[in-house]
PDB file of C-alpha atoms in Angstrom:
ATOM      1  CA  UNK A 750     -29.053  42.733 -42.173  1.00  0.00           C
ATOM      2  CA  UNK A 751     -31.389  39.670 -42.819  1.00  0.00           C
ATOM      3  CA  UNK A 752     -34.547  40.015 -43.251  1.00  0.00           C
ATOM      4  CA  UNK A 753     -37.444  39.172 -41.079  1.00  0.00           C
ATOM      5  CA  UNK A 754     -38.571  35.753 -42.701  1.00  0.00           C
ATOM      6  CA  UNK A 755     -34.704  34.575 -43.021  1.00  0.00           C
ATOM      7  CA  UNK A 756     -34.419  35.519 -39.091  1.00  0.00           C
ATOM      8  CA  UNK A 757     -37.969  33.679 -38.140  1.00  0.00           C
ATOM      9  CA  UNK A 758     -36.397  30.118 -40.031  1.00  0.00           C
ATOM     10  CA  UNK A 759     -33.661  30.355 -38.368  1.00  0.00           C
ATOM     11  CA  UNK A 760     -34.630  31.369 -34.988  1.00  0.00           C
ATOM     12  CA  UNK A 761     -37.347  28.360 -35.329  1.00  0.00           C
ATOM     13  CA  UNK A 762     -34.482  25.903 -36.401  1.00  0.00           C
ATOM     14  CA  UNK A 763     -32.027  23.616 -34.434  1.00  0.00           C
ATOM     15  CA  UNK A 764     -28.178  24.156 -35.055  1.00  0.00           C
ATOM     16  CA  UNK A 765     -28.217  20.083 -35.568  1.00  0.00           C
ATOM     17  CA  UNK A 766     -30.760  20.819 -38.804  1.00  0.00           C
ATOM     18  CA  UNK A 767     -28.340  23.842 -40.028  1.00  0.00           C
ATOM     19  CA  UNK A 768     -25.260  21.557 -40.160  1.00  0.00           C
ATOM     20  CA  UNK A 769     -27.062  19.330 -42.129  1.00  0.00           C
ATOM     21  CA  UNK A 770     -28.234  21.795 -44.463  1.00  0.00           C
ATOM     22  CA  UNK A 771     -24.528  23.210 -44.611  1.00  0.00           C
ATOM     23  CA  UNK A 772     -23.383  19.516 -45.149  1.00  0.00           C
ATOM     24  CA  UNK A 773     -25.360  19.361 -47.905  1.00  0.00           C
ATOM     25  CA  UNK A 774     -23.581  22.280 -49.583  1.00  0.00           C
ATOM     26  CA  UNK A 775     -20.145  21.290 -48.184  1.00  0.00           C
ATOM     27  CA  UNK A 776     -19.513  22.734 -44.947  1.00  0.00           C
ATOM     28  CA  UNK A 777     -18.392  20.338 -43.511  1.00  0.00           C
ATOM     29  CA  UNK A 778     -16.820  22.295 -40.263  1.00  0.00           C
ATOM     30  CA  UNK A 779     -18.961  24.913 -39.232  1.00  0.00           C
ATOM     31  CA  UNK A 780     -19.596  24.561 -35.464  1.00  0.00           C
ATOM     32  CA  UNK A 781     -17.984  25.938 -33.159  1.00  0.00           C
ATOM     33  CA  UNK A 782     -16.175  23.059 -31.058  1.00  0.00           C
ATOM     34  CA  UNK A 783     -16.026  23.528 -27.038  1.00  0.00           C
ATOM     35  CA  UNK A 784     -18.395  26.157 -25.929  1.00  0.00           C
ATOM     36  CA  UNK A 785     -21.974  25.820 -25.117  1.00  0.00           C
ATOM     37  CA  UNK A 786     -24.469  28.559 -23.063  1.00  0.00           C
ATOM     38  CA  UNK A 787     -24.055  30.059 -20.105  1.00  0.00           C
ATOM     39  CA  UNK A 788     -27.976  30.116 -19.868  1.00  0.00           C
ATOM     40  CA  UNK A 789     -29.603  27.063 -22.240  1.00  0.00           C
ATOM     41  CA  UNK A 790     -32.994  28.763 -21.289  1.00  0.00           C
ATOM     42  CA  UNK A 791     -32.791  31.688 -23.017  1.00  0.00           C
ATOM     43  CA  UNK A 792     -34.482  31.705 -27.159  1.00  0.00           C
ATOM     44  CA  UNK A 793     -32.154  30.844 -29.850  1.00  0.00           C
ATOM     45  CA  UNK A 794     -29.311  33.328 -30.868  1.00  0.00           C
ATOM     46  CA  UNK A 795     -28.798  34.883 -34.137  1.00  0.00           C
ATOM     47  CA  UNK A 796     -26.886  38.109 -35.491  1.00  0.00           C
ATOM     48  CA  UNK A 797     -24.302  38.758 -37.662  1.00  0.00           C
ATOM     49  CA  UNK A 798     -20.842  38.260 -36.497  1.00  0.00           C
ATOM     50  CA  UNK A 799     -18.676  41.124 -35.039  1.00  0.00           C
ATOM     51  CA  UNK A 800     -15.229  40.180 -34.151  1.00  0.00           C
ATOM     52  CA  UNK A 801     -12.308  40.209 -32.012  1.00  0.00           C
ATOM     53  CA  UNK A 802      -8.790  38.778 -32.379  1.00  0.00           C
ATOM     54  CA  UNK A 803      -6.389  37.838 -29.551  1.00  0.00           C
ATOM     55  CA  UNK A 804      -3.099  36.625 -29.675  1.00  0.00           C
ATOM     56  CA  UNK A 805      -0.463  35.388 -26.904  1.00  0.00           C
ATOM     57  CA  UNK A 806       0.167  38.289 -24.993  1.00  0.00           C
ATOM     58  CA  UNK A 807       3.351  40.028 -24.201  1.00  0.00           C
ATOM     59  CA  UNK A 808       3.721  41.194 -20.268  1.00  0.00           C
ATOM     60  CA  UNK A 809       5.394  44.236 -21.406  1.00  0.00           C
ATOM     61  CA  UNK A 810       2.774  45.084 -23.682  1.00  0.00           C
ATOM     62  CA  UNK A 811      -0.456  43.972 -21.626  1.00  0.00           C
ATOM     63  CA  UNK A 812      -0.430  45.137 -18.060  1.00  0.00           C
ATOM     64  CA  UNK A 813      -3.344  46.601 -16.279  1.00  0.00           C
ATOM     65  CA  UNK A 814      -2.560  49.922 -17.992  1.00  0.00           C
ATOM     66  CA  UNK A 815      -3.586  49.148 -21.326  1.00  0.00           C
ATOM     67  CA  UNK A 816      -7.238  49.221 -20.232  1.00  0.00           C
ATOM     68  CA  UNK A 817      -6.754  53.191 -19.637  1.00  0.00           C
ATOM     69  CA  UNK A 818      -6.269  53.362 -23.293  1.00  0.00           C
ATOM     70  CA  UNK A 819      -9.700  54.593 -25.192  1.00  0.00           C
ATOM     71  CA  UNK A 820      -8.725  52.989 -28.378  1.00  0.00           C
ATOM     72  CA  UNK A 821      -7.859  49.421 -26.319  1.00  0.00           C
ATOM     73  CA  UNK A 822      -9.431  47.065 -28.844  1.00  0.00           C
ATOM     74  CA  UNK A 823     -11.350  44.931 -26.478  1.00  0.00           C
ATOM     75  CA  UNK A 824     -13.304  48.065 -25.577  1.00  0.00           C
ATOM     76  CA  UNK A 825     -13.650  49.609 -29.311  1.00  0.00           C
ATOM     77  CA  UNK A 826     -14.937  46.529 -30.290  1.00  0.00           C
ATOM     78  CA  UNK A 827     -18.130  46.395 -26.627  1.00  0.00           C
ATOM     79  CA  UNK A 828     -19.025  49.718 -28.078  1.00  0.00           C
ATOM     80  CA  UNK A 829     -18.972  49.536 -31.609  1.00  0.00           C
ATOM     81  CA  UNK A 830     -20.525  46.540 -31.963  1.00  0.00           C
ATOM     82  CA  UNK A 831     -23.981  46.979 -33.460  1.00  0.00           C
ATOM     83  CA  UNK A 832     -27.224  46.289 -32.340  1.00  0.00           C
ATOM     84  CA  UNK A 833     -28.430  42.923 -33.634  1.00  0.00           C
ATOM     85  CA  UNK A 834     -24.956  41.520 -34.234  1.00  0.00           C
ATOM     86  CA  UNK A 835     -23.080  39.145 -32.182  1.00  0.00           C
ATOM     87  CA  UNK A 836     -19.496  39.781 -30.622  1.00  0.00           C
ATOM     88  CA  UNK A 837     -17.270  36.814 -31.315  1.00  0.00           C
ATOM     89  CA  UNK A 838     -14.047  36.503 -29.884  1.00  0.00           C
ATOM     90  CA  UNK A 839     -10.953  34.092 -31.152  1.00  0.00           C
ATOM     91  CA  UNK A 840      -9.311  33.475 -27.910  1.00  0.00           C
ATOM     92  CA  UNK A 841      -7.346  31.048 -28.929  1.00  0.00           C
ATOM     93  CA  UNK A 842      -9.395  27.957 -27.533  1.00  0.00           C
ATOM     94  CA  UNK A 843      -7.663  28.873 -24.207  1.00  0.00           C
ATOM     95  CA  UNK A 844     -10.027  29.478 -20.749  1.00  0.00           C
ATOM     96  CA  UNK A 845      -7.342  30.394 -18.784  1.00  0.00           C
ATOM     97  CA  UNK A 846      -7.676  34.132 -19.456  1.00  0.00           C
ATOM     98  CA  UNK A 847     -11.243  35.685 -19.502  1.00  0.00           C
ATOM     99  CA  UNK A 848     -12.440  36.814 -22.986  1.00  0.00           C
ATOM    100  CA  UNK A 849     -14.794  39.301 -21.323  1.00  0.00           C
ATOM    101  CA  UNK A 850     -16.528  40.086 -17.937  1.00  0.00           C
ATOM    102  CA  UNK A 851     -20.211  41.005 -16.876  1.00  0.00           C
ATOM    103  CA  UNK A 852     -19.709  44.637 -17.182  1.00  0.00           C
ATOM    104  CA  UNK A 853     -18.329  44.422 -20.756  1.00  0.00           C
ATOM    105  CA  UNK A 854     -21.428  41.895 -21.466  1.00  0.00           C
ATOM    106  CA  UNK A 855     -23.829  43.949 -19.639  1.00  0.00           C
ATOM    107  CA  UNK A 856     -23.486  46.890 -22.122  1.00  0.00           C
ATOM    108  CA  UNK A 857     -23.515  44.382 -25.399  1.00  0.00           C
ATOM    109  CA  UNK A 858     -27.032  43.453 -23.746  1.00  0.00           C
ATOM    110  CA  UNK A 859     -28.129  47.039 -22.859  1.00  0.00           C
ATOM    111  CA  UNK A 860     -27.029  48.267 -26.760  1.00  0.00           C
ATOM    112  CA  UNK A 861     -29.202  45.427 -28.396  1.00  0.00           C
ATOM    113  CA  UNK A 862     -26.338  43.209 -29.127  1.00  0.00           C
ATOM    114  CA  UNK A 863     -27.982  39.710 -30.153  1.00  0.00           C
ATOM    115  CA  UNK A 864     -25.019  37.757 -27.888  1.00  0.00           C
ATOM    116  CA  UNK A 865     -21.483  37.269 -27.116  1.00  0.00           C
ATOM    117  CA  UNK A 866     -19.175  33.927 -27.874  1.00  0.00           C
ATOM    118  CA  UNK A 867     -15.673  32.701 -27.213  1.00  0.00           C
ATOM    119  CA  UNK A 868     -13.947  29.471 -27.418  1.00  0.00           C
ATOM    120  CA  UNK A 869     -11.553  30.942 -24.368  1.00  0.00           C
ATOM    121  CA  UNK A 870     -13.894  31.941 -20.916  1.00  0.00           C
ATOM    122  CA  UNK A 871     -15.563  34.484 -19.442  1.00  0.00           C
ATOM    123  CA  UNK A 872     -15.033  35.879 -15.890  1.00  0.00           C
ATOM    124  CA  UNK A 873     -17.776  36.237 -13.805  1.00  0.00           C
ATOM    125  CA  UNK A 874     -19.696  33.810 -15.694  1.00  0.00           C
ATOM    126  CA  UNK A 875     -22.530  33.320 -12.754  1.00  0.00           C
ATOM    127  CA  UNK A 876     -24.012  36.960 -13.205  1.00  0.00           C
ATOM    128  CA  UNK A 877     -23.523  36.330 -17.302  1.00  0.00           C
ATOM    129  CA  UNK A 878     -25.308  33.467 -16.988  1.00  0.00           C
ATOM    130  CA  UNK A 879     -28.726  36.021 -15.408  1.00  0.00           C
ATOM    131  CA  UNK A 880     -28.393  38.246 -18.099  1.00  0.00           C
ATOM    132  CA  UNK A 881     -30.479  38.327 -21.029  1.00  0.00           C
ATOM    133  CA  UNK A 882     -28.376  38.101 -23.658  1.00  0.00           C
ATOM    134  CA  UNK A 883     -27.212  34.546 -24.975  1.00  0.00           C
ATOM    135  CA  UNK A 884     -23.615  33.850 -24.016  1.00  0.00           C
ATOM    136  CA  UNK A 885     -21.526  30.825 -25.390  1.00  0.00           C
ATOM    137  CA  UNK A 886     -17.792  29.822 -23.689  1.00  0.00           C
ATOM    138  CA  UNK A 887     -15.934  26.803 -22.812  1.00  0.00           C
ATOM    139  CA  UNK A 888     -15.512  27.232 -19.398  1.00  0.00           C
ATOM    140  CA  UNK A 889     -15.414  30.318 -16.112  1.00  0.00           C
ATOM    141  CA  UNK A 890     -12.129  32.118 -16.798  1.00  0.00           C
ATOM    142  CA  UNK A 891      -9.559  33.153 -13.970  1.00  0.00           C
ATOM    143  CA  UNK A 892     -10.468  36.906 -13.016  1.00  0.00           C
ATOM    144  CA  UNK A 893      -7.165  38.505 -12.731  1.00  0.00           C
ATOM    145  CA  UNK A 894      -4.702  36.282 -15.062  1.00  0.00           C
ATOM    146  CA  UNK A 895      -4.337  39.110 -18.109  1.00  0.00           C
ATOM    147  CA  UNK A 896      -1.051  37.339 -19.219  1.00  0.00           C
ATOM    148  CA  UNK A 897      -2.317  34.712 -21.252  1.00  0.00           C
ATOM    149  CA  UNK A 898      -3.707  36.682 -24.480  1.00  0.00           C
ATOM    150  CA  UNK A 899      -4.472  40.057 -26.087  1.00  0.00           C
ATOM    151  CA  UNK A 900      -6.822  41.835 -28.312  1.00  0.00           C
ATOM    152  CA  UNK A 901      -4.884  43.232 -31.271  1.00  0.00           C
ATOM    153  CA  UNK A 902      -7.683  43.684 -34.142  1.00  0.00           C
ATOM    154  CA  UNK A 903     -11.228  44.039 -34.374  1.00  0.00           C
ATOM    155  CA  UNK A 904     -13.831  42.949 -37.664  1.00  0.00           C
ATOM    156  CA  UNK A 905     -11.374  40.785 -39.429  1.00  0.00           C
ATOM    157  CA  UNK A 906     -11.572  37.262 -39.890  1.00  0.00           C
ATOM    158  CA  UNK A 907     -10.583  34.937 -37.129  1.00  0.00           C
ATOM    159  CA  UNK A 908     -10.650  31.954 -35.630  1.00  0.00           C
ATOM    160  CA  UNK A 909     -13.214  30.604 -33.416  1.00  0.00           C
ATOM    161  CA  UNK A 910     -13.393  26.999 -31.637  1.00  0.00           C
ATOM    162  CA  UNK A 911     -11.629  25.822 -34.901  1.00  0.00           C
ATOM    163  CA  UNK A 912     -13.853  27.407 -37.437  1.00  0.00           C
ATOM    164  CA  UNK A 913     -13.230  30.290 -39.654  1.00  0.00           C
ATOM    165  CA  UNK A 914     -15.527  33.330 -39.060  1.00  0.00           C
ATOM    166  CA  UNK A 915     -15.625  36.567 -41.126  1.00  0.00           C
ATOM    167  CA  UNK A 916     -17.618  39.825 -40.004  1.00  0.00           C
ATOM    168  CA  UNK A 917     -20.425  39.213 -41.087  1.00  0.00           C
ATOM    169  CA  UNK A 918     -21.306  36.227 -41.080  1.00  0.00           C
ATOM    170  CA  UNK A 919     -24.434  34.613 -39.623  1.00  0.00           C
ATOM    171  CA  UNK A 920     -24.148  32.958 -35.719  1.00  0.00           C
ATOM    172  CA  UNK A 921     -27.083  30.919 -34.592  1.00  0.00           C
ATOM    173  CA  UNK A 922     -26.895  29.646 -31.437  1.00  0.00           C
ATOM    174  CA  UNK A 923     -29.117  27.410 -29.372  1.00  0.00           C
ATOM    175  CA  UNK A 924     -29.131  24.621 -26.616  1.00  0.00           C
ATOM    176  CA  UNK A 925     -26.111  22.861 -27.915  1.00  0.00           C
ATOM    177  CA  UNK A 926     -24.211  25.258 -29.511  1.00  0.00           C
ATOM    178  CA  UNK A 927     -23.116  27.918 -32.238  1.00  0.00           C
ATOM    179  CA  UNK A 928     -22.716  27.394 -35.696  1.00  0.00           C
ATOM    180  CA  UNK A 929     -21.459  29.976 -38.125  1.00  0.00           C
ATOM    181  CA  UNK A 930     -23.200  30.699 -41.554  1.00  0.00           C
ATOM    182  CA  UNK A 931     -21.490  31.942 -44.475  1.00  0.00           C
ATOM    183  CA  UNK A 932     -22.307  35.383 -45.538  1.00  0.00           C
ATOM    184  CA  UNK A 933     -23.585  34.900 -49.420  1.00  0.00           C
ATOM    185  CA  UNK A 934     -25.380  31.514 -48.425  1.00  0.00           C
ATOM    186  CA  UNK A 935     -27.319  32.707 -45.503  1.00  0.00           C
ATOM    187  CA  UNK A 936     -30.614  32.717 -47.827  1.00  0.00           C
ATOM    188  CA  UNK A 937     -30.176  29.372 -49.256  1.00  0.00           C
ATOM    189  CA  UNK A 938     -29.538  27.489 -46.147  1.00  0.00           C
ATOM    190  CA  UNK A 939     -32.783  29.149 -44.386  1.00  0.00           C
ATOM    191  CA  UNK A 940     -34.544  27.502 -47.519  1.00  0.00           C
ATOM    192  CA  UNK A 941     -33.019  24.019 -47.161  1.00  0.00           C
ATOM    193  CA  UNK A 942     -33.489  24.348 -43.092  1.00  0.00           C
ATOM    194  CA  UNK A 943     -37.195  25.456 -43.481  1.00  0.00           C
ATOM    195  CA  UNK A 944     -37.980  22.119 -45.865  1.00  0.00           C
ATOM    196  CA  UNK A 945     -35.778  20.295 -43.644  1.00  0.00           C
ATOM    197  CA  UNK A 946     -37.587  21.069 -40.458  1.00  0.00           C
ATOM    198  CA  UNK A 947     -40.986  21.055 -41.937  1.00  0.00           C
ATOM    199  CA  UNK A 948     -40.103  16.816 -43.272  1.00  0.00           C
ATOM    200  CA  UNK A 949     -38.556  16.544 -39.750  1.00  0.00           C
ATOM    201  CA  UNK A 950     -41.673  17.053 -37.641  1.00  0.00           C
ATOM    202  CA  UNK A 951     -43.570  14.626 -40.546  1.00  0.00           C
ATOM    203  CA  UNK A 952     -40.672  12.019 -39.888  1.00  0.00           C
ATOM    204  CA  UNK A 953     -41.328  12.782 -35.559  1.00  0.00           C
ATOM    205  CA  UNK A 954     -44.903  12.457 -35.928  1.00  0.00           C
ATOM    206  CA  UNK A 955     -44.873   9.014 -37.685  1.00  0.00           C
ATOM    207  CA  UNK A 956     -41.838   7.631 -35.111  1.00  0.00           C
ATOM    208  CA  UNK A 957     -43.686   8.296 -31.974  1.00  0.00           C
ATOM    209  CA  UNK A 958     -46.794   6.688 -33.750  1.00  0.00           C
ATOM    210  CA  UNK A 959     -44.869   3.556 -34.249  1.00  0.00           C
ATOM    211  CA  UNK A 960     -43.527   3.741 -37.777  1.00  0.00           C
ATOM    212  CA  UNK A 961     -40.197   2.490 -39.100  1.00  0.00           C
ATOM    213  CA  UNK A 962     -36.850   4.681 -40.427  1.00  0.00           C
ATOM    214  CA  UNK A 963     -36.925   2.283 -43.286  1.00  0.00           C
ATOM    215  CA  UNK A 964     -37.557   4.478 -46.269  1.00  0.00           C
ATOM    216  CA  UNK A 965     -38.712   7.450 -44.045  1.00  0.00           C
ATOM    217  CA  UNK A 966     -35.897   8.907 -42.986  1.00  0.00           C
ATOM    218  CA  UNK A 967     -33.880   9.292 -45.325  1.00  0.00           C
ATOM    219  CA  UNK A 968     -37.264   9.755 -47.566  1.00  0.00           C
ATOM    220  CA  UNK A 969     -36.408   6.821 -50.199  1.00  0.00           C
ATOM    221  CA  UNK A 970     -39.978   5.035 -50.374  1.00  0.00           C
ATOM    222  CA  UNK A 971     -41.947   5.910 -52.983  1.00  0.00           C
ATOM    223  CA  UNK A 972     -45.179   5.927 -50.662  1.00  0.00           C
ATOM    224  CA  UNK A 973     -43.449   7.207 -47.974  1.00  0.00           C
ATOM    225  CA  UNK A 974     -43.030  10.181 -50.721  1.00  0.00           C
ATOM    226  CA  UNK A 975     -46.618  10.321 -51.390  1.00  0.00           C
ATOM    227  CA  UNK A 976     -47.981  10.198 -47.797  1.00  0.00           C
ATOM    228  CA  UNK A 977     -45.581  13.067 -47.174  1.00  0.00           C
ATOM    229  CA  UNK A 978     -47.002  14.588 -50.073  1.00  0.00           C
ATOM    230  CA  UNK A 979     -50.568  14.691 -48.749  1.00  0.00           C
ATOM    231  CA  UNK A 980     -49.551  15.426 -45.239  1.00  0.00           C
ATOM    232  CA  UNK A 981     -47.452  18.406 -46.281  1.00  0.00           C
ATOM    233  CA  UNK A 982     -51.232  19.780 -48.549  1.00  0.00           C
ATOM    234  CA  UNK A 983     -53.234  19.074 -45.196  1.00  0.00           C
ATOM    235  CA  UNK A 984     -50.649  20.833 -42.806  1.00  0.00           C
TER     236      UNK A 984
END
């Protein structure tokens, strides 16, 4: 789990300002491409990642029946997902086939579940989008076409609109999108996001007071430096 001050940067942060910070260490390709929220309103998301794998599905081996099954790994993976942590699904960047519905979403909300995300769709995406619990897809899935894709494992590493996710991991999520935060440099980034942000709303003050980029942003004049300095001590 992350602590409380790690979870306050974070939640406080843009995912524009965490890919920069991630640049800076050399990630390079850590947001998720193609998805964005269901309901932009809601506060930023963040949990650890929980995941799901699917893979082309067989008809033989994914007909309506399979959802009978207990141990059907779509529905392990609703109910053992932990409060706090994020289910994220590799669907293979295809909509075509819903990742999840609102019933399956509904209990992630109602266990404490900190969101959901696929790079495939969701069905019933316009009672997702009234529930409060941040959800991130491409695009409204067909309801009944279950011919496309199939779960087959749950908490491994996978695939998700391009970028590599292991459980684990930290998801933050906001307006725009999802990135995904490597495990053992969670702590570090939160640093270089909460420096970055704090020089960010320096360098926004000064624009909408007329200043120039030159020097400010990036931070390359030496007074520039020093007013920054003595804002930073007054603030």
């Amino acid at each position: 789990m992350i602590n409380k001050e790690i979870k306050k940067t974070y939640l406080n942060s843009s995912v524009a300002t965490i890919c920069t910070a991630l640049f800076k260490r050399g990630f390079r390709n850590q947001f998720i491409q193609g998805i964005f929220p269901l309901n932009p309103n809601l506060p930023n998301m963040i949990g650890l990642a929980f995941t799901v794998r699917y893979i082309p599905a067989r008809e033989d081996l994914n007909t309506l029946e399979v959802f009978k099954n207990p141990n059907h790994p779509q529905r392990v993976a609703v109910e053992e997902c932990p409060k706090d942590y994020v289910l994220i699904f590799d669907s293979r960047k295809d909509p075509r086939a819903a990742s999840a519905g609102a019933i399956l979403i509904t209990r992630l909300m109602v266990k404490g579940c900190a969101g959901v995300v696929t790079d495939g769709g969701f069905r019933d995406s316009n009672e997702i989008k009234n529930l409060q619990i941040p959800s991130y897809h491409n695009r409204a899935s067909s309801p009944t076409n279950l011919t496309l894709h199939q779960a087959v494992d749950i908490n491994v590493p996978i695939g998700c609109g391009d970028v590599a996710v292991w459980p684990g991991d930290l998801l933050v999520g906001d307006k725009e999108g999802v990135v995904v935060i490597p495990a053992h440099i969670v702590k570090g980034i939160a640093d270089e996001v909460k420096s970055m942000t704090i020089y960010e709303d320096y360098v926004i003050e000064k624009v909408r007071k007329g200043s120039s980029i030159k020097g400010l942003y990036p931070l390359t004049d030496e007074q520039e430096k020093s007013d920054f300095e003595d804002w930073s001590k007054s603030n």
